[in-house]
Amino acid sequence: MDTRCRVCSGTVREFIDLGRQPTANGFLLPSEVAGEFFFRLAVGACQECRMVQLLEEVPQELRYHAGYRYHASGSAAHRSHFENDAKRFLRTELTGPDPFIVEIGCNDGVMLSTISTAGVRHLGVEPSGDVADLARAKGVRVLSAFFDEQTAADIRIRHGVADVVFGANTICHIAHIASVFRGIDQLLGPNGVFVFEEPYLGTIIEQMAFDQIYDEHVFYFSVTSVKEMAARFGFELVDAERIPLHGGEIRYTIARPATRAPSESLAELLAQEQAGKLSEEQTFAQFGSNVARIRDDLVTLLTDLRAEGKRVVGYGAPGKSSTVTNYCGIGPDLVPFVCDSTPSKQGHLIPGSHLPVRPPSEFSDPYPDYALLFAWNHSKEIMAKEEDFRASGGKWIRYVPEVEVL
Ligand SMILES: [Zn+2]
């Protein structure tokens, strides 16, 4: 089935189907299982602008609501990353008279709290009530809304133009991307920048990180496709830089045309993508068949371990744990529970696959034989923290870029 591209209306051709999936952050109580929402999780590439995107999308009201459970401040690495982002903006873009920064999807205020402390004018736009309240508690000014053309126009009327519009792991979530760019056009000052940090298609393909594919990620950006998208909406991509977050992301900087010189890093990344054939059909087809092999290997391993009477516990319940468990058909029969430090997830089930989420204290009580590392992007941090698990004879199971026991 073909779909129209959300950027250019070209034809989107499917290259991977991860099957029937719930909303990845729809952690639910055992009593809520009956009404659970499912859709077909499949991804394709636009034949015109090369933008990689979901074929079917979940209405945004189902994804971001009062009970949205992703907290950006959850890890120390994230807190320090966003504090550095804020400090960099304060040093570079926010030095004029009465500067103003807007963040699309400010989550719990992990970036804007530093801006607020510095006394700089700011506004977070955040549709999810719970996390918006956490941001407000840190002194961050928040507008509870989805960012679109209308919201942007209202902000401009009330606050004037912005020097920076920022988004982290939010822009790729927004299906109405054309309205976002029209909003940026309304809101951004003549020399302003629109900066966003998002999962990178190159990383997803290189690391086989198929679990980055879930309902919230409508787009899978490459530098090539973002450059094309910026141009189609009347802007220019002037910088792209690799950042280590979430296993490897890109920070894109978009400006009004001919206001800033394109960076060397941008040229390098574009050249790398072309050399690596990142946007070509054969690359996508290979990715699809490699993902199917990971599924087969992981299910075989878990089934064998169960037959040997070994205990396997999941470690971390990020949104992506939903993709892998539902795609592979991993239920509580193979992994009886998952430990996660987010209190609001504990006592709930991973959507679709219904693995129970329990507090980290249960991980060591007693240690399992194997731990399936869903939060693999925090491998280093986690393995260092859980040295005692290894010392007790425990082994880690990773499934990207391939299934391995560590
Ligand atoms: Zn397109």
mmCIF file of C-alpha atoms and ligand atoms in Angstrom:
data_model
loop_
_atom_site.group_PDB
_atom_site.id
_atom_site.type_symbol
_atom_site.label_atom_id
_atom_site.label_comp_id
_atom_site.label_asym_id
_atom_site.label_seq_id
_atom_site.Cartn_x
_atom_site.Cartn_y
_atom_site.Cartn_z
ATOM 1 C CA MET A 1 0.000 0.000 0.000
ATOM 2 C CA ASP A 2 1.354 3.429 -0.926
ATOM 3 C CA THR A 3 0.905 6.573 1.133
ATOM 4 C CA ARG A 4 1.399 10.272 0.283
ATOM 5 C CA CYS A 5 4.532 11.930 1.637
ATOM 6 C CA ARG A 6 3.829 14.365 4.473
ATOM 7 C CA VAL A 7 6.562 16.696 3.192
ATOM 8 C CA CYS A 8 6.070 16.778 -0.583
ATOM 9 C CA SER A 9 2.984 14.635 -1.404
ATOM 10 C CA GLY A 10 5.155 12.177 -3.374
ATOM 11 C CA THR A 11 4.623 8.424 -3.186
ATOM 12 C CA VAL A 12 5.932 6.663 -0.076
ATOM 13 C CA ARG A 13 7.054 3.091 -0.723
ATOM 14 C CA GLU A 14 7.061 0.657 2.223
ATOM 15 C CA PHE A 15 10.268 -1.181 3.174
ATOM 16 C CA ILE A 16 9.608 -2.590 6.634
ATOM 17 C CA ASP A 17 6.514 -3.886 8.406
ATOM 18 C CA LEU A 18 6.802 -4.383 12.192
ATOM 19 C CA GLY A 19 3.282 -5.714 12.449
ATOM 20 C CA ARG A 20 0.427 -4.929 14.781
ATOM 21 C CA GLN A 21 1.664 -2.550 17.470
ATOM 22 C CA PRO A 22 0.223 -0.435 20.292
ATOM 23 C CA THR A 23 1.303 3.132 21.143
ATOM 24 C CA ALA A 24 4.802 2.616 22.527
ATOM 25 C CA ASN A 25 4.377 4.807 25.610
ATOM 26 C CA GLY A 26 0.860 3.543 26.316
ATOM 27 C CA PHE A 27 1.916 1.720 29.503
ATOM 28 C CA LEU A 28 -1.273 0.349 30.984
ATOM 29 C CA LEU A 29 -2.700 -1.266 34.075
ATOM 30 C CA PRO A 30 -3.680 -4.942 33.906
ATOM 31 C CA SER A 31 -7.313 -3.784 34.148
ATOM 32 C CA GLU A 32 -6.951 -1.651 30.992
ATOM 33 C CA VAL A 33 -5.843 -4.388 28.604
ATOM 34 C CA ALA A 34 -9.259 -4.885 26.986
ATOM 35 C CA GLY A 35 -9.490 -1.427 25.340
ATOM 36 C CA GLU A 36 -5.936 -1.277 24.036
ATOM 37 C CA PHE A 37 -5.301 0.534 20.733
ATOM 38 C CA PHE A 38 -3.321 -1.130 17.919
ATOM 39 C CA PHE A 39 -2.201 -0.069 14.438
ATOM 40 C CA ARG A 40 0.103 -1.379 11.707
ATOM 41 C CA LEU A 41 3.663 -0.149 12.233
ATOM 42 C CA ALA A 42 5.264 0.097 8.799
ATOM 43 C CA VAL A 43 7.848 2.476 7.343
ATOM 44 C CA GLY A 44 8.577 3.621 3.796
ATOM 45 C CA ALA A 45 10.634 6.172 1.868
ATOM 46 C CA CYS A 46 9.286 8.963 -0.340
ATOM 47 C CA GLN A 47 10.192 8.382 -3.960
ATOM 48 C CA GLU A 48 10.545 12.162 -4.499
ATOM 49 C CA CYS A 49 12.169 13.811 -1.452
ATOM 50 C CA ARG A 50 13.525 10.570 0.165
ATOM 51 C CA MET A 51 11.929 11.336 3.527
ATOM 52 C CA VAL A 52 11.515 8.107 5.510
ATOM 53 C CA GLN A 53 8.227 8.010 7.415
ATOM 54 C CA LEU A 54 5.474 5.897 8.922
ATOM 55 C CA LEU A 55 2.786 4.677 6.553
ATOM 56 C CA GLU A 56 0.008 4.760 9.143
ATOM 57 C CA GLU A 57 -0.022 7.285 11.960
ATOM 58 C CA VAL A 58 -1.654 7.319 15.358
ATOM 59 C CA PRO A 59 -3.716 10.448 16.199
ATOM 60 C CA GLN A 60 -1.521 12.743 18.312
ATOM 61 C CA GLU A 61 -4.149 12.956 21.069
ATOM 62 C CA LEU A 62 -3.561 9.242 21.675
ATOM 63 C CA ARG A 63 0.192 9.726 21.949
ATOM 64 C CA TYR A 64 0.601 12.851 24.099
ATOM 65 C CA HIS A 65 -1.860 13.154 26.897
ATOM 66 C CA ALA A 66 -1.987 13.849 30.620
ATOM 67 C CA GLY A 67 -0.442 10.475 31.426
ATOM 68 C CA TYR A 68 2.511 10.712 29.009
ATOM 69 C CA ARG A 69 5.297 8.880 30.792
ATOM 70 C CA TYR A 70 8.516 9.826 29.028
ATOM 71 C CA HIS A 71 10.567 12.104 31.266
ATOM 72 C CA ALA A 72 13.540 13.653 29.511
ATOM 73 C CA SER A 73 15.313 14.316 32.827
ATOM 74 C CA GLY A 74 15.312 10.607 33.607
ATOM 75 C CA SER A 75 19.023 10.037 33.005
ATOM 76 C CA ALA A 76 22.087 11.940 34.167
ATOM 77 C CA ALA A 77 23.517 11.878 30.642
ATOM 78 C CA HIS A 78 20.378 13.564 29.304
ATOM 79 C CA ARG A 79 20.332 16.212 32.008
ATOM 80 C CA SER A 80 23.913 17.150 31.303
ATOM 81 C CA HIS A 81 23.403 17.120 27.528
ATOM 82 C CA PHE A 82 20.482 19.557 27.677
ATOM 83 C CA GLU A 83 22.162 21.774 30.220
ATOM 84 C CA ASN A 84 25.029 22.098 27.747
ATOM 85 C CA ASP A 85 22.579 22.873 24.935
ATOM 86 C CA ALA A 86 21.080 25.665 27.029
ATOM 87 C CA LYS A 87 24.491 27.070 27.922
ATOM 88 C CA ARG A 88 25.528 27.038 24.273
ATOM 89 C CA PHE A 89 22.408 28.991 23.262
ATOM 90 C CA LEU A 90 23.042 31.478 26.078
ATOM 91 C CA ARG A 91 26.597 31.957 24.785
ATOM 92 C CA THR A 92 25.796 32.171 21.073
ATOM 93 C CA GLU A 93 22.253 32.938 19.921
ATOM 94 C CA LEU A 94 20.760 34.554 23.033
ATOM 95 C CA THR A 95 23.196 37.445 23.515
ATOM 96 C CA GLY A 96 21.220 40.319 21.947
ATOM 97 C CA PRO A 97 18.849 42.674 23.785
ATOM 98 C CA ASP A 98 15.987 40.771 25.469
ATOM 99 C CA PRO A 99 16.447 37.484 23.596
ATOM 100 C CA PHE A 100 13.645 34.924 23.323
ATOM 101 C CA ILE A 101 13.752 31.148 22.898
ATOM 102 C CA VAL A 102 10.833 28.805 22.232
ATOM 103 C CA GLU A 103 11.039 25.069 22.741
ATOM 104 C CA ILE A 104 8.680 22.725 20.894
ATOM 105 C CA GLY A 105 7.858 19.894 23.297
ATOM 106 C CA CYS A 106 9.766 21.113 26.358
ATOM 107 C CA ASN A 107 8.899 17.929 28.262
ATOM 108 C CA ASP A 108 9.800 18.321 31.956
ATOM 109 C CA GLY A 109 11.875 21.448 31.347
ATOM 110 C CA VAL A 110 15.209 19.659 31.189
ATOM 111 C CA MET A 111 16.668 22.274 28.772
ATOM 112 C CA LEU A 112 14.614 25.401 29.552
ATOM 113 C CA SER A 113 15.208 25.254 33.314
ATOM 114 C CA THR A 114 18.794 26.397 32.675
ATOM 115 C CA ILE A 115 17.516 29.225 30.435
ATOM 116 C CA SER A 116 15.000 30.193 33.118
ATOM 117 C CA THR A 117 17.702 30.280 35.795
ATOM 118 C CA ALA A 118 19.718 32.611 33.564
ATOM 119 C CA GLY A 119 16.715 34.981 33.500
ATOM 120 C CA VAL A 120 16.277 34.770 29.714
ATOM 121 C CA ARG A 121 12.819 35.006 28.130
ATOM 122 C CA HIS A 122 11.548 31.624 27.063
ATOM 123 C CA LEU A 123 8.422 29.614 26.378
ATOM 124 C CA GLY A 124 7.988 25.860 26.288
ATOM 125 C CA VAL A 125 5.168 24.479 24.154
ATOM 126 C CA GLU A 126 4.100 21.151 25.595
ATOM 127 C CA PRO A 127 0.847 19.268 25.013
ATOM 128 C CA SER A 128 1.365 16.608 27.715
ATOM 129 C CA GLY A 129 -0.051 17.915 30.989
ATOM 130 C CA ASP A 130 1.954 15.886 33.515
ATOM 131 C CA VAL A 131 5.373 16.720 32.143
ATOM 132 C CA ALA A 132 4.370 20.361 31.556
ATOM 133 C CA ASP A 133 3.583 20.624 35.277
ATOM 134 C CA LEU A 134 7.025 19.220 36.112
ATOM 135 C CA ALA A 135 8.557 21.934 33.903
ATOM 136 C CA ARG A 136 6.488 24.657 35.608
ATOM 137 C CA ALA A 137 7.686 23.400 38.978
ATOM 138 C CA LYS A 138 11.252 24.165 37.763
ATOM 139 C CA GLY A 139 10.287 27.773 36.979
ATOM 140 C CA VAL A 140 9.815 27.183 33.250
ATOM 141 C CA ARG A 141 7.088 29.081 31.433
ATOM 142 C CA VAL A 142 4.917 26.579 29.539
ATOM 143 C CA LEU A 143 2.080 26.879 27.047
ATOM 144 C CA SER A 144 -0.012 23.700 27.009
ATOM 145 C CA ALA A 145 -0.547 23.184 23.290
ATOM 146 C CA PHE A 146 0.577 21.345 20.172
ATOM 147 C CA PHE A 147 2.971 23.441 18.111
ATOM 148 C CA ASP A 148 1.522 24.370 14.725
ATOM 149 C CA GLU A 149 1.009 27.417 12.529
ATOM 150 C CA GLN A 150 -1.769 28.823 14.720
ATOM 151 C CA THR A 151 0.107 28.333 17.994
ATOM 152 C CA ALA A 152 3.190 29.976 16.473
ATOM 153 C CA ALA A 153 1.152 32.964 15.268
ATOM 154 C CA ASP A 154 -0.347 33.389 18.744
ATOM 155 C CA ILE A 155 3.091 33.239 20.378
ATOM 156 C CA ARG A 156 4.420 35.879 18.008
ATOM 157 C CA ILE A 157 1.535 38.214 18.815
ATOM 158 C CA ARG A 158 2.046 37.824 22.562
ATOM 159 C CA HIS A 159 5.833 37.611 22.780
ATOM 160 C CA GLY A 160 7.337 38.813 19.495
ATOM 161 C CA VAL A 161 9.753 36.909 17.257
ATOM 162 C CA ALA A 162 12.104 34.234 18.552
ATOM 163 C CA ASP A 163 15.884 34.114 18.267
ATOM 164 C CA VAL A 164 15.838 30.357 18.645
ATOM 165 C CA VAL A 165 13.175 27.725 18.171
ATOM 166 C CA PHE A 166 14.431 24.460 19.596
ATOM 167 C CA GLY A 167 13.140 20.902 19.600
ATOM 168 C CA ALA A 168 14.716 17.717 20.932
ATOM 169 C CA ASN A 169 13.213 14.399 19.943
ATOM 170 C CA THR A 170 10.010 16.177 19.053
ATOM 171 C CA ILE A 171 10.114 17.366 15.432
ATOM 172 C CA CYS A 172 10.257 13.830 14.053
ATOM 173 C CA HIS A 173 7.109 13.133 16.098
ATOM 174 C CA ILE A 174 4.961 15.715 14.354
ATOM 175 C CA ALA A 175 2.948 14.450 11.379
ATOM 176 C CA HIS A 176 1.719 17.956 10.470
ATOM 177 C CA ILE A 177 5.272 18.985 9.609
ATOM 178 C CA ALA A 178 4.157 21.495 6.936
ATOM 179 C CA SER A 179 2.189 23.423 9.560
ATOM 180 C CA VAL A 180 5.235 23.363 11.857
ATOM 181 C CA PHE A 181 7.397 24.975 9.173
ATOM 182 C CA ARG A 182 4.737 27.593 8.408
ATOM 183 C CA GLY A 183 4.719 28.256 12.160
ATOM 184 C CA ILE A 184 8.509 28.595 12.213
ATOM 185 C CA ASP A 185 8.165 31.084 9.356
ATOM 186 C CA GLN A 186 5.755 33.162 11.485
ATOM 187 C CA LEU A 187 7.765 32.979 14.675
ATOM 188 C CA LEU A 188 11.440 33.068 13.763
ATOM 189 C CA GLY A 189 13.229 36.431 13.647
ATOM 190 C CA PRO A 190 15.119 37.350 10.448
ATOM 191 C CA ASN A 191 18.407 36.024 11.840
ATOM 192 C CA GLY A 192 16.914 33.361 14.059
ATOM 193 C CA VAL A 193 17.624 29.646 13.967
ATOM 194 C CA PHE A 194 15.450 26.585 14.197
ATOM 195 C CA VAL A 195 17.547 23.903 15.901
ATOM 196 C CA PHE A 196 16.396 20.347 16.401
ATOM 197 C CA GLU A 197 18.027 17.163 17.655
ATOM 198 C CA GLU A 198 16.505 13.956 16.417
ATOM 199 C CA PRO A 199 17.217 10.260 15.962
ATOM 200 C CA TYR A 200 19.300 9.699 12.839
ATOM 201 C CA LEU A 201 18.268 7.349 10.079
ATOM 202 C CA GLY A 202 21.973 6.635 9.483
ATOM 203 C CA THR A 203 22.376 5.456 13.093
ATOM 204 C CA ILE A 204 19.197 3.405 12.993
ATOM 205 C CA ILE A 205 20.382 1.570 9.891
ATOM 206 C CA GLU A 206 24.023 1.276 10.985
ATOM 207 C CA GLN A 207 23.130 -0.025 14.479
ATOM 208 C CA MET A 208 20.098 -1.990 13.264
ATOM 209 C CA ALA A 209 18.144 0.032 15.829
ATOM 210 C CA PHE A 210 14.747 -0.972 14.511
ATOM 211 C CA ASP A 211 13.258 -0.423 17.978
ATOM 212 C CA GLN A 212 13.616 3.326 17.366
ATOM 213 C CA ILE A 213 10.679 2.782 15.043
ATOM 214 C CA TYR A 214 7.428 3.338 16.914
ATOM 215 C CA ASP A 215 4.236 5.324 16.690
ATOM 216 C CA GLU A 216 5.719 8.543 18.069
ATOM 217 C CA HIS A 217 8.479 8.659 15.467
ATOM 218 C CA VAL A 218 6.580 9.665 12.347
ATOM 219 C CA PHE A 219 9.786 10.693 10.489
ATOM 220 C CA TYR A 220 13.271 9.135 10.335
ATOM 221 C CA PHE A 221 15.471 12.048 9.295
ATOM 222 C CA SER A 222 18.633 11.947 7.247
ATOM 223 C CA VAL A 223 20.711 15.043 6.509
ATOM 224 C CA THR A 224 19.780 14.627 2.856
ATOM 225 C CA SER A 225 16.031 14.543 3.521
ATOM 226 C CA VAL A 226 16.117 17.396 6.064
ATOM 227 C CA LYS A 227 18.056 19.587 3.617
ATOM 228 C CA GLU A 228 15.393 18.880 0.995
ATOM 229 C CA MET A 229 12.572 19.478 3.505
ATOM 230 C CA ALA A 230 14.026 22.818 4.679
ATOM 231 C CA ALA A 231 14.322 24.012 1.084
ATOM 232 C CA ARG A 232 10.764 22.951 0.214
ATOM 233 C CA PHE A 233 9.465 25.044 3.126
ATOM 234 C CA GLY A 234 11.544 28.123 2.250
ATOM 235 C CA PHE A 235 14.468 27.655 4.633
ATOM 236 C CA GLU A 236 18.069 26.491 4.428
ATOM 237 C CA LEU A 237 19.805 23.749 6.379
ATOM 238 C CA VAL A 238 23.059 25.415 7.482
ATOM 239 C CA ASP A 239 24.502 22.917 9.943
ATOM 240 C CA ALA A 240 24.219 19.267 10.882
ATOM 241 C CA GLU A 241 26.278 17.728 13.627
ATOM 242 C CA ARG A 242 26.384 14.287 15.203
ATOM 243 C CA ILE A 243 25.529 14.104 18.922
ATOM 244 C CA PRO A 244 25.776 11.031 21.146
ATOM 245 C CA LEU A 245 22.252 11.089 22.614
ATOM 246 C CA HIS A 246 19.940 8.045 22.282
ATOM 247 C CA GLY A 247 22.712 6.043 20.637
ATOM 248 C CA GLY A 248 23.475 8.660 17.960
ATOM 249 C CA GLU A 249 21.430 11.636 16.839
ATOM 250 C CA ILE A 250 21.903 14.675 14.625
ATOM 251 C CA ARG A 251 21.513 18.304 15.613
ATOM 252 C CA TYR A 252 20.144 20.242 12.636
ATOM 253 C CA THR A 253 20.285 24.022 12.340
ATOM 254 C CA ILE A 254 17.916 25.674 9.893
ATOM 255 C CA ALA A 255 17.926 29.387 9.062
ATOM 256 C CA ARG A 256 16.309 31.731 6.587
ATOM 257 C CA PRO A 257 17.987 31.410 3.165
ATOM 258 C CA ALA A 258 21.403 33.018 2.705
ATOM 259 C CA THR A 259 21.610 34.342 6.283
ATOM 260 C CA ARG A 260 24.341 31.937 7.437
ATOM 261 C CA ALA A 261 27.160 30.074 5.750
ATOM 262 C CA PRO A 262 26.642 26.287 5.563
ATOM 263 C CA SER A 263 29.054 24.446 7.852
ATOM 264 C CA GLU A 264 31.821 22.009 6.953
ATOM 265 C CA SER A 265 30.215 19.383 9.128
ATOM 266 C CA LEU A 266 27.049 19.615 7.013
ATOM 267 C CA ALA A 267 28.991 19.069 3.791
ATOM 268 C CA GLU A 268 30.827 16.096 5.334
ATOM 269 C CA LEU A 269 27.638 14.414 6.516
ATOM 270 C CA LEU A 270 25.955 14.905 3.145
ATOM 271 C CA ALA A 271 28.964 13.372 1.399
ATOM 272 C CA GLN A 272 28.981 10.442 3.867
ATOM 273 C CA GLU A 273 25.309 9.764 3.260
ATOM 274 C CA GLN A 274 25.817 9.731 -0.466
ATOM 275 C CA ALA A 275 28.840 7.430 -0.254
ATOM 276 C CA GLY A 276 26.961 5.116 2.116
ATOM 277 C CA LYS A 277 23.890 5.060 -0.187
ATOM 278 C CA LEU A 278 21.785 5.939 2.867
ATOM 279 C CA SER A 279 18.703 6.965 0.908
ATOM 280 C CA GLU A 280 18.723 4.117 -1.606
ATOM 281 C CA GLU A 281 16.195 1.313 -1.970
ATOM 282 C CA GLN A 282 18.797 -1.460 -1.651
ATOM 283 C CA THR A 283 19.893 -0.103 1.755
ATOM 284 C CA PHE A 284 16.306 -0.114 3.009
ATOM 285 C CA ALA A 285 15.632 -3.627 1.686
ATOM 286 C CA GLN A 286 18.780 -4.963 3.387
ATOM 287 C CA PHE A 287 17.733 -3.300 6.655
ATOM 288 C CA GLY A 288 14.334 -4.997 6.461
ATOM 289 C CA SER A 289 15.817 -8.466 6.014
ATOM 290 C CA ASN A 290 18.426 -7.922 8.777
ATOM 291 C CA VAL A 291 15.686 -6.927 11.212
ATOM 292 C CA ALA A 292 13.764 -10.119 10.444
ATOM 293 C CA ARG A 293 16.944 -12.108 11.207
ATOM 294 C CA ILE A 294 17.361 -10.353 14.590
ATOM 295 C CA ARG A 295 13.777 -11.267 15.464
ATOM 296 C CA ASP A 296 14.374 -14.932 14.619
ATOM 297 C CA ASP A 297 17.676 -15.043 16.559
ATOM 298 C CA LEU A 298 16.246 -13.344 19.641
ATOM 299 C CA VAL A 299 13.154 -15.536 19.823
ATOM 300 C CA THR A 300 15.302 -18.671 19.381
ATOM 301 C CA LEU A 301 17.665 -17.568 22.172
ATOM 302 C CA LEU A 302 14.862 -16.746 24.624
ATOM 303 C CA THR A 303 13.005 -19.964 23.818
ATOM 304 C CA ASP A 304 16.178 -22.021 24.335
ATOM 305 C CA LEU A 305 16.910 -20.284 27.657
ATOM 306 C CA ARG A 306 13.391 -20.994 28.855
ATOM 307 C CA ALA A 307 13.817 -24.664 27.885
ATOM 308 C CA GLU A 308 17.042 -24.726 29.962
ATOM 309 C CA GLY A 309 15.136 -23.322 32.944
ATOM 310 C CA LYS A 310 17.042 -20.009 32.951
ATOM 311 C CA ARG A 311 15.476 -16.825 34.321
ATOM 312 C CA VAL A 312 15.466 -13.812 31.990
ATOM 313 C CA VAL A 313 14.438 -10.353 33.208
ATOM 314 C CA GLY A 314 14.114 -7.228 31.059
ATOM 315 C CA TYR A 315 16.237 -4.179 31.951
ATOM 316 C CA GLY A 316 14.648 -0.800 31.255
ATOM 317 C CA ALA A 317 11.233 -0.154 29.745
ATOM 318 C CA PRO A 318 11.799 2.663 27.242
ATOM 319 C CA GLY A 319 9.174 3.235 24.537
ATOM 320 C CA LYS A 320 11.257 1.129 22.186
ATOM 321 C CA SER A 321 10.812 -1.966 24.363
ATOM 322 C CA SER A 322 7.281 -2.033 22.994
ATOM 323 C CA THR A 323 8.443 -2.274 19.363
ATOM 324 C CA VAL A 324 10.819 -5.173 19.935
ATOM 325 C CA THR A 325 8.550 -7.210 22.226
ATOM 326 C CA ASN A 326 5.489 -6.814 20.001
ATOM 327 C CA TYR A 327 7.376 -7.402 16.750
ATOM 328 C CA CYS A 328 9.073 -10.522 18.138
ATOM 329 C CA GLY A 329 6.048 -11.753 20.081
ATOM 330 C CA ILE A 330 7.941 -11.696 23.406
ATOM 331 C CA GLY A 331 5.419 -12.050 26.245
ATOM 332 C CA PRO A 332 5.669 -12.771 29.994
ATOM 333 C CA ASP A 333 6.152 -16.482 29.150
ATOM 334 C CA LEU A 334 9.650 -15.620 27.843
ATOM 335 C CA VAL A 335 10.453 -12.531 29.971
ATOM 336 C CA PRO A 336 8.360 -12.566 33.178
ATOM 337 C CA PHE A 337 8.998 -8.905 34.061
ATOM 338 C CA VAL A 338 11.051 -5.795 33.315
ATOM 339 C CA CYS A 339 12.738 -3.470 35.823
ATOM 340 C CA ASP A 340 12.591 0.273 35.265
ATOM 341 C CA SER A 341 13.429 3.198 37.535
ATOM 342 C CA THR A 342 10.536 5.414 36.339
ATOM 343 C CA PRO A 343 8.005 5.278 39.196
ATOM 344 C CA SER A 344 5.017 6.040 36.936
ATOM 345 C CA LYS A 345 5.746 2.938 34.802
ATOM 346 C CA GLN A 346 6.024 0.571 37.751
ATOM 347 C CA GLY A 347 2.953 -1.565 38.360
ATOM 348 C CA HIS A 348 2.015 -1.085 34.694
ATOM 349 C CA LEU A 349 2.478 -3.318 31.640
ATOM 350 C CA ILE A 350 4.547 -2.723 28.524
ATOM 351 C CA PRO A 351 1.898 -1.974 25.879
ATOM 352 C CA GLY A 352 0.827 -4.821 23.633
ATOM 353 C CA SER A 353 3.238 -7.466 24.925
ATOM 354 C CA HIS A 354 2.109 -6.889 28.551
ATOM 355 C CA LEU A 355 5.397 -7.539 30.298
ATOM 356 C CA PRO A 356 4.932 -6.230 33.864
ATOM 357 C CA VAL A 357 7.179 -3.299 34.874
ATOM 358 C CA ARG A 358 8.656 -3.499 38.361
ATOM 359 C CA PRO A 359 11.020 -1.332 40.440
ATOM 360 C CA PRO A 360 14.800 -1.777 40.020
ATOM 361 C CA SER A 361 15.024 -3.252 43.527
ATOM 362 C CA GLU A 362 13.508 -6.474 42.183
ATOM 363 C CA PHE A 363 16.342 -6.912 39.707
ATOM 364 C CA SER A 364 18.713 -8.094 42.451
ATOM 365 C CA ASP A 365 16.148 -10.027 44.460
ATOM 366 C CA PRO A 366 17.563 -12.482 43.421
ATOM 367 C CA TYR A 367 19.539 -11.653 40.263
ATOM 368 C CA PRO A 368 18.246 -13.397 37.125
ATOM 369 C CA ASP A 369 20.499 -15.576 34.953
ATOM 370 C CA TYR A 370 20.127 -13.183 32.004
ATOM 371 C CA ALA A 371 19.045 -9.573 31.588
ATOM 372 C CA LEU A 372 17.564 -8.456 28.286
ATOM 373 C CA LEU A 373 18.822 -4.923 27.766
ATOM 374 C CA PHE A 374 15.960 -2.895 26.303
ATOM 375 C CA ALA A 375 17.632 0.379 27.279
ATOM 376 C CA TRP A 376 20.655 -0.569 25.138
ATOM 377 C CA ASN A 377 21.454 3.070 24.361
ATOM 378 C CA HIS A 378 22.484 3.381 28.023
ATOM 379 C CA SER A 379 24.512 0.116 27.975
ATOM 380 C CA LYS A 380 27.705 1.602 29.393
ATOM 381 C CA GLU A 381 25.996 3.492 32.210
ATOM 382 C CA ILE A 382 23.892 0.453 33.101
ATOM 383 C CA MET A 383 26.620 -2.174 32.987
ATOM 384 C CA ALA A 384 28.874 -0.016 35.152
ATOM 385 C CA LYS A 385 26.050 0.439 37.661
ATOM 386 C CA GLU A 386 25.169 -3.273 37.708
ATOM 387 C CA GLU A 387 28.650 -4.743 38.210
ATOM 388 C CA ASP A 388 27.305 -6.986 40.980
ATOM 389 C CA PHE A 389 24.964 -8.652 38.499
ATOM 390 C CA ARG A 390 27.938 -9.686 36.356
ATOM 391 C CA ALA A 391 29.874 -10.722 39.446
ATOM 392 C CA SER A 392 26.968 -12.966 40.453
ATOM 393 C CA GLY A 393 27.314 -14.786 37.123
ATOM 394 C CA GLY A 394 24.595 -12.842 35.309
ATOM 395 C CA LYS A 395 24.805 -12.215 31.565
ATOM 396 C CA TRP A 396 23.472 -9.388 29.418
ATOM 397 C CA ILE A 397 21.511 -9.968 26.217
ATOM 398 C CA ARG A 398 21.705 -7.284 23.554
ATOM 399 C CA TYR A 399 19.763 -7.494 20.315
ATOM 400 C CA VAL A 400 21.225 -4.637 18.280
ATOM 401 C CA PRO A 401 23.115 -4.528 15.982
ATOM 402 C CA GLU A 402 22.753 -8.284 16.375
ATOM 403 C CA VAL A 403 21.727 -10.701 19.080
ATOM 404 C CA GLU A 404 24.593 -11.359 21.486
ATOM 405 C CA VAL A 405 25.158 -12.548 25.032
ATOM 406 C CA LEU A 406 27.676 -10.431 26.971
HETATM 407 ZN ZN ZN B 1 8.409 13.467 -0.133
#
